Amino acid sequence: MRTSMKRVFLFLLTNLAVMLVLGVVLSIVMSVFGLSNRSLGGMLMIATVFGFGGSFISLFMSKWMAKKSTGAHVITQPRNETEHWLVTTVAAQAQKAGIKMPEVAIYDSPEMNAFATGPSKNNSLVAVSTGLLHSMSQDQAEAVLAHEVSHIANGDMVTLTLIQGVVNTFVIFAAKVLAGIVDNFINSNNDEQESGNSWTYFLFDMLFQVIFGILASVIVAYYSRQREFAADSGAAKLVGADKMRSALERLKQNHPSQLEGSMMAFGIASGKGMAELFSSHPPLDARIDALRK
């Protein structure tokens, strides 16, 4: 319970800080270029700053956020045989994949899961849960680590951030344009009402952002699912397809994932019961079949 409250508090505090920073940046940019909030150029600037800015700030903070939200312990000096094996295994896989050695961490959770995060291929983190280490064989755990290293080597974190930035920008811009059209239509006979400053504008702006945001999440989730297949394939090249299939078979007995945000997107397993269109991970059976092929 305390961990969940900590995650919520950290999430809210971080997002508030991001919004304040982006608000200041936006004010400066709008002032420099002399843009109005209600002009097309102004709306595009707002959409770009908040769409890409939020995504890239989240990317640069991803390692710090992951450590804080999960309470992960980064292994600097291995304290036991398990930690020594983890560091040695990730180092060998990273060298084979052609990336700089990621930070390796363990976080306390009964679920079988792991995730990769970080702003670049050469500044990354691979974390595994205690539940995974206790419940999987060494070969299966090795395959999971290879899956996460493959995410890093493929540059999935950066590419997903770019895609998220593009869809966020489109969502914000399209919502503001359509809200302005609806507002002008509703208040066309009200000469005293300045266009774009009525309650109807703000209402429809929020409404369209929610609707377009849901549709855009389908696009991001589709990309994420494709990258899961690629990471599985990369893991098969690093440690062998049999080990990767075995790890996925073991994950079929897993509980729903408690990872959030980008950590869920680059974890090994996702929650159950979500509609497939909105899921960041393909069904495990589909991933196993892909490896067989």
XYZ file of N, CA and C in Angstrom, residues 64-216:
459
model
N 15.781 7.519 -13.466
C 15.556 8.011 -12.109
C 14.157 7.645 -11.618
N 13.150 7.843 -12.495
C 11.776 7.518 -12.131
C 11.607 6.027 -11.859
N 12.235 5.202 -12.692
C 12.119 3.751 -12.529
C 12.697 3.297 -11.195
N 13.856 3.843 -10.853
C 14.492 3.465 -9.580
C 13.644 3.904 -8.392
N 13.129 5.132 -8.453
C 12.352 5.659 -7.341
C 11.009 4.955 -7.192
N 10.331 4.708 -8.308
C 8.983 4.139 -8.230
C 8.967 2.666 -7.862
N 10.022 1.935 -8.234
C 10.065 0.504 -7.911
C 10.934 0.207 -6.690
N 11.720 1.206 -6.245
C 12.652 0.960 -5.150
C 13.783 0.038 -5.551
N 14.159 0.079 -6.822
C 15.178 -0.833 -7.346
C 16.546 -0.569 -6.727
N 17.247 -1.645 -6.433
C 18.618 -1.572 -5.913
C 19.587 -1.809 -7.065
N 20.357 -0.781 -7.411
C 21.343 -0.899 -8.483
C 22.573 -1.623 -7.940
N 22.998 -2.636 -8.675
C 24.135 -3.448 -8.252
C 25.428 -2.758 -8.684
N 26.134 -2.188 -7.720
C 27.445 -1.592 -7.997
C 28.560 -2.583 -7.653
N 28.415 -3.217 -6.501
C 29.325 -4.292 -6.092
C 28.462 -5.505 -5.735
N 28.513 -6.580 -6.537
C 27.676 -7.760 -6.257
C 27.879 -8.263 -4.825
N 26.751 -8.489 -4.132
C 26.815 -8.919 -2.735
C 26.678 -10.421 -2.570
N 26.243 -11.099 -3.635
C 26.059 -12.543 -3.542
C 26.207 -13.152 -4.937
N 26.042 -14.452 -4.999
C 26.228 -15.169 -6.261
C 25.202 -14.749 -7.309
N 23.965 -14.540 -6.880
C 22.911 -14.150 -7.826
C 23.222 -12.802 -8.470
N 23.608 -11.830 -7.662
C 23.920 -10.511 -8.202
C 25.137 -10.573 -9.117
N 26.115 -11.379 -8.743
C 27.305 -11.538 -9.596
C 26.914 -12.143 -10.938
N 26.032 -13.133 -10.915
C 25.577 -13.755 -12.164
C 24.814 -12.755 -13.032
N 23.955 -11.943 -12.411
C 23.185 -10.950 -13.157
C 24.106 -9.971 -13.885
N 25.056 -9.406 -13.167
C 25.962 -8.418 -13.753
C 26.801 -9.049 -14.858
N 27.315 -10.233 -14.612
C 28.153 -10.915 -15.603
C 27.361 -11.246 -16.863
N 26.137 -11.713 -16.681
C 25.290 -12.091 -17.817
C 24.921 -10.883 -18.666
N 24.485 -9.801 -18.022
C 24.118 -8.593 -18.770
C 25.339 -8.011 -19.484
N 26.505 -8.046 -18.833
C 27.732 -7.528 -19.456
C 28.068 -8.295 -20.731
N 27.953 -9.615 -20.670
C 28.253 -10.442 -21.848
C 27.250 -10.175 -22.969
N 25.978 -10.056 -22.622
C 24.944 -9.808 -23.637
C 25.100 -8.417 -24.249
N 25.407 -7.426 -23.411
C 25.580 -6.062 -23.912
C 26.753 -5.986 -24.894
N 27.834 -6.669 -24.553
C 28.990 -6.686 -25.457
C 28.625 -7.340 -26.781
N 27.879 -8.423 -26.711
C 27.469 -9.130 -27.927
C 26.510 -8.284 -28.765
N 25.662 -7.507 -28.087
C 24.687 -6.669 -28.792
C 25.280 -5.351 -29.266
N 26.503 -5.033 -28.812
C 27.178 -3.825 -29.264
C 26.733 -2.561 -28.569
N 26.356 -2.654 -27.285
C 25.954 -1.472 -26.525
C 26.812 -1.352 -25.266
N 26.792 -0.164 -24.678
C 27.509 0.045 -23.424
C 26.799 -0.703 -22.306
N 27.553 -1.166 -21.330
C 27.007 -1.915 -20.206
C 25.905 -1.120 -19.497
N 24.662 -1.642 -19.450
C 23.595 -0.959 -18.710
C 23.810 -1.093 -17.208
N 23.157 -0.228 -16.458
C 23.056 -0.454 -15.024
C 22.160 -1.674 -14.806
N 22.470 -2.463 -13.797
C 21.679 -3.659 -13.495
C 21.092 -3.492 -12.099
N 19.793 -3.754 -11.964
C 19.126 -3.548 -10.681
C 18.149 -4.682 -10.387
N 17.841 -4.819 -9.116
C 16.823 -5.767 -8.645
C 15.780 -4.966 -7.872
N 14.499 -5.246 -8.129
C 13.451 -4.601 -7.337
C 12.566 -5.659 -6.694
N 12.043 -5.332 -5.541
C 11.274 -6.281 -4.738
C 9.827 -6.348 -5.222
N 9.442 -7.474 -5.793
C 8.075 -7.687 -6.263
C 7.848 -9.177 -6.442
N 6.671 -9.693 -6.053
C 6.411 -11.124 -6.204
C 6.151 -11.543 -7.647
N 5.818 -10.593 -8.527
C 5.524 -10.939 -9.915
C 6.797 -11.284 -10.680
N 6.656 -12.082 -11.710
C 7.781 -12.379 -12.591
C 7.817 -11.326 -13.694
N 8.757 -10.407 -13.580
C 8.846 -9.371 -14.600
C 10.229 -8.746 -14.597
N 10.483 -7.975 -15.617
C 11.731 -7.237 -15.771
C 11.443 -6.097 -16.731
N 12.282 -5.086 -16.726
C 12.088 -3.989 -17.671
C 13.414 -3.344 -18.006
N 13.427 -2.652 -19.133
C 14.577 -1.854 -19.554
C 14.113 -0.424 -19.731
N 14.961 0.523 -19.390
C 14.625 1.925 -19.584
C 15.915 2.725 -19.706
N 15.770 4.003 -20.027
C 16.938 4.862 -20.185
C 16.839 5.727 -21.421
N 17.541 6.861 -21.439
C 17.433 7.805 -22.552
C 18.172 7.407 -23.819
N 19.081 6.426 -23.742
C 19.829 6.046 -24.946
C 20.375 4.631 -24.799
N 20.923 4.111 -25.904
C 21.509 2.775 -25.887
C 22.670 2.677 -24.899
N 23.400 3.765 -24.734
C 24.582 3.744 -23.888
C 24.361 4.391 -22.524
N 23.097 4.603 -22.180
C 22.742 5.146 -20.856
C 21.419 4.504 -20.456
N 21.488 3.269 -20.004
C 20.269 2.494 -19.804
C 20.297 1.715 -18.496
N 19.163 1.102 -18.210
C 18.986 0.325 -16.986
C 18.209 -0.942 -17.310
N 18.671 -2.067 -16.780
C 17.926 -3.328 -16.848
C 17.618 -3.740 -15.417
N 16.349 -3.936 -15.112
C 15.947 -4.305 -13.754
C 15.095 -5.569 -13.793
N 15.306 -6.437 -12.822
C 14.534 -7.680 -12.716
C 13.899 -7.746 -11.332
N 12.743 -8.386 -11.256
C 12.055 -8.527 -9.977
C 12.599 -9.716 -9.195
N 12.446 -9.645 -7.885
C 12.826 -10.783 -7.047
C 11.955 -11.988 -7.368
N 10.700 -11.719 -7.748
C 9.802 -12.817 -8.112
C 10.292 -13.596 -9.308
N 10.861 -12.885 -10.288
C 11.404 -13.560 -11.469
C 12.609 -14.414 -11.087
N 13.492 -13.873 -10.279
C 14.699 -14.611 -9.888
C 14.357 -15.854 -9.067
N 13.279 -15.772 -8.293
C 12.891 -16.912 -7.457
C 12.092 -17.961 -8.224
N 11.434 -17.535 -9.304
C 10.475 -18.425 -9.972
C 10.965 -19.000 -11.291
N 12.025 -18.442 -11.844
C 12.518 -18.909 -13.131
C 13.842 -19.640 -12.976
N 14.083 -20.533 -13.904
C 15.395 -21.182 -13.945
C 16.416 -20.173 -14.450
N 17.689 -20.501 -14.323
C 18.736 -19.585 -14.772
C 18.675 -19.363 -16.284
N 18.376 -20.413 -17.036
C 18.259 -20.266 -18.492
C 17.110 -19.342 -18.862
N 15.977 -19.489 -18.156
C 14.831 -18.628 -18.434
C 15.133 -17.181 -18.075
N 15.763 -16.962 -16.916
C 16.122 -15.605 -16.508
C 17.129 -14.990 -17.481
N 18.046 -15.803 -17.988
C 19.015 -15.330 -18.969
C 18.307 -14.840 -20.233
N 17.272 -15.554 -20.648
C 16.516 -15.157 -21.837
C 15.768 -13.847 -21.601
N 15.222 -13.676 -20.408
C 14.529 -12.426 -20.084
C 15.501 -11.248 -20.130
N 16.677 -11.426 -19.568
C 17.693 -10.379 -19.623
C 18.063 -10.049 -21.073
N 18.177 -11.085 -21.900
C 18.500 -10.871 -23.315
C 17.390 -10.097 -24.024
N 16.145 -10.366 -23.637
C 15.001 -9.637 -24.192
C 15.129 -8.143 -23.880
N 15.476 -7.817 -22.635
C 15.600 -6.419 -22.241
C 16.811 -5.747 -22.905
N 17.918 -6.468 -22.991
C 19.107 -5.938 -23.668
C 18.786 -5.671 -25.144
N 17.977 -6.534 -25.743
C 17.586 -6.333 -27.146
C 16.737 -5.079 -27.311
N 15.851 -4.798 -26.351
C 15.083 -3.546 -26.393
C 16.033 -2.352 -26.455
N 17.067 -2.392 -25.628
C 18.027 -1.287 -25.582
C 18.805 -1.201 -26.900
N 19.313 -2.346 -27.359
C 20.102 -2.375 -28.593
C 19.286 -1.921 -29.800
N 17.987 -2.195 -29.788
C 17.107 -1.796 -30.892
C 16.719 -0.319 -30.834
N 17.066 0.360 -29.736
C 16.714 1.774 -29.599
C 15.235 1.999 -29.400
N 14.553 1.025 -28.810
C 13.096 1.101 -28.701
C 12.621 2.250 -27.816
N 13.358 2.584 -26.764
C 12.922 3.658 -25.868
C 12.867 4.995 -26.595
N 13.900 5.283 -27.386
C 13.949 6.561 -28.108
C 12.884 6.601 -29.205
N 12.759 5.505 -29.937
C 11.793 5.483 -31.038
C 10.362 5.601 -30.525
N 10.063 4.914 -29.427
C 8.721 5.014 -28.851
C 8.455 6.443 -28.369
N 9.482 7.106 -27.839
C 9.333 8.496 -27.407
C 8.999 9.400 -28.589
N 9.677 9.192 -29.728
C 9.390 9.986 -30.928
C 7.964 9.767 -31.404
N 7.551 8.505 -31.437
C 6.182 8.200 -31.859
C 5.179 8.815 -30.902
N 5.445 8.695 -29.590
C 4.546 9.282 -28.604
C 4.482 10.792 -28.761
N 5.629 11.416 -29.044
C 5.651 12.860 -29.245
C 4.831 13.295 -30.444
N 4.938 12.548 -31.535
C 4.170 12.868 -32.747
C 2.670 12.758 -32.496
N 2.233 11.646 -31.897
C 0.799 11.460 -31.669
C 0.281 12.451 -30.633
N 1.085 12.768 -29.621
C 0.666 13.761 -28.628
C 0.453 15.120 -29.284
N 1.390 15.497 -30.162
C 1.283 16.777 -30.859
C 0.029 16.820 -31.726
N -0.222 15.744 -32.449
C -1.421 15.687 -33.287
C -2.685 15.781 -32.442
N -2.720 15.051 -31.336
C -3.900 15.040 -30.468
C -4.206 16.442 -29.955
N -3.186 17.123 -29.433
C -3.390 18.452 -28.855
C -3.801 19.459 -29.931
N -3.094 19.431 -31.081
C -3.380 20.398 -32.148
C -4.775 20.172 -32.743
N -5.095 18.922 -33.080
C -6.399 18.631 -33.674
C -7.532 18.970 -32.716
N -7.338 18.688 -31.428
C -8.377 18.987 -30.444
C -8.637 20.483 -30.354
N -7.567 21.279 -30.381
C -7.723 22.731 -30.268
C -8.381 23.316 -31.516
N -8.004 22.819 -32.679
C -8.605 23.324 -33.923
C -10.103 23.001 -33.956
N -10.461 21.755 -33.661
C -11.874 21.371 -33.689
C -12.669 22.070 -32.597
N -12.055 22.254 -31.430
C -12.739 22.966 -30.349
C -13.031 24.404 -30.766
N -12.075 25.026 -31.488
C -12.289 26.382 -31.975
C -13.428 26.457 -32.977
N -13.521 25.459 -33.859
C -14.607 25.426 -34.851
C -15.961 25.291 -34.160
N -16.038 24.356 -33.209
C -17.295 24.146 -32.477
C -17.652 25.394 -31.677
N -16.661 25.996 -31.055
C -16.898 27.193 -30.247
C -17.419 28.346 -31.111
N -16.816 28.520 -32.284
C -17.282 29.582 -33.190
C -18.715 29.344 -33.633
N -19.055 28.080 -33.879
C -20.416 27.750 -34.320
C -21.431 28.014 -33.210
N -21.113 27.593 -31.997
C -22.043 27.745 -30.877
C -22.222 29.212 -30.499
N -21.115 29.951 -30.544
C -21.159 31.351 -30.100
C -21.153 32.341 -31.259
N -21.588 31.894 -32.432
C -21.552 32.769 -33.611
C -22.454 33.994 -33.467
N -23.500 33.887 -32.668
C -24.426 35.018 -32.488
C -24.107 35.847 -31.250
N -23.048 35.493 -30.559
C -22.676 36.214 -29.346
C -21.503 37.131 -29.644
N -21.802 38.397 -29.953
C -20.763 39.342 -30.349
C -19.825 39.687 -29.199
N -20.330 39.515 -27.948
C -19.515 39.895 -26.804
C -18.537 38.795 -26.409
N -18.764 37.586 -26.921
C -17.925 36.449 -26.537
C -16.707 36.353 -27.465
N -15.525 36.495 -26.923
C -14.309 36.392 -27.726
C -14.060 34.929 -28.066
N -13.824 34.650 -29.353
C -13.616 33.275 -29.802
C -12.426 32.643 -29.103
N -12.616 31.417 -28.623
C -11.541 30.660 -27.997
C -11.402 30.905 -26.513
N -12.212 31.824 -25.952
C -12.104 32.112 -24.523
C -13.359 31.714 -23.757
N -14.272 31.018 -24.389
C -15.497 30.617 -23.716
C -15.328 29.270 -23.030
N -16.279 28.953 -22.149
C -16.239 27.668 -21.452
C -16.451 26.529 -22.441
N -17.190 26.793 -23.544
C -17.420 25.733 -24.530
C -16.124 25.344 -25.229
N -15.243 26.334 -25.463
C -13.954 26.018 -26.101
C -13.145 25.075 -25.217
N -13.021 25.412 -23.952
C -12.218 24.594 -23.045
C -12.845 23.218 -22.836
N -14.179 23.171 -22.794
C -14.877 21.897 -22.632
C -14.611 20.970 -23.810
N -14.791 21.493 -25.028
C -14.592 20.654 -26.213
C -13.117 20.368 -26.462
N -12.245 21.277 -26.074
C -10.802 21.014 -26.177
C -10.446 19.779 -25.351
N -10.900 19.726 -24.108
C -10.633 18.573 -23.240
C -11.293 17.306 -23.783
N -12.537 17.453 -24.264
C -13.274 16.303 -24.784
C -12.573 15.692 -25.992
N -12.159 16.541 -26.932
C -11.483 16.041 -28.133
C -10.106 15.458 -27.787
N -9.426 16.037 -26.803
C -8.132 15.481 -26.415
C -8.292 14.073 -25.834
N -9.353 13.863 -25.068
C -9.605 12.529 -24.514
C -9.909 11.535 -25.635
N -10.785 11.926 -26.561
C -11.179 11.028 -27.654
C -9.988 10.701 -28.549
N -9.265 11.740 -28.999
C -8.110 11.516 -29.866
C -6.985 10.797 -29.123
N -6.874 11.072 -27.829
C -5.853 10.402 -27.033
C -6.071 8.905 -26.962
N -7.325 8.499 -26.830
C -7.650 7.070 -26.807
C -7.311 6.427 -28.154
N -7.667 7.107 -29.244
C -7.367 6.577 -30.578
C -5.855 6.519 -30.815
N -5.150 7.553 -30.362
C -3.699 7.587 -30.556
C -2.997 6.490 -29.774
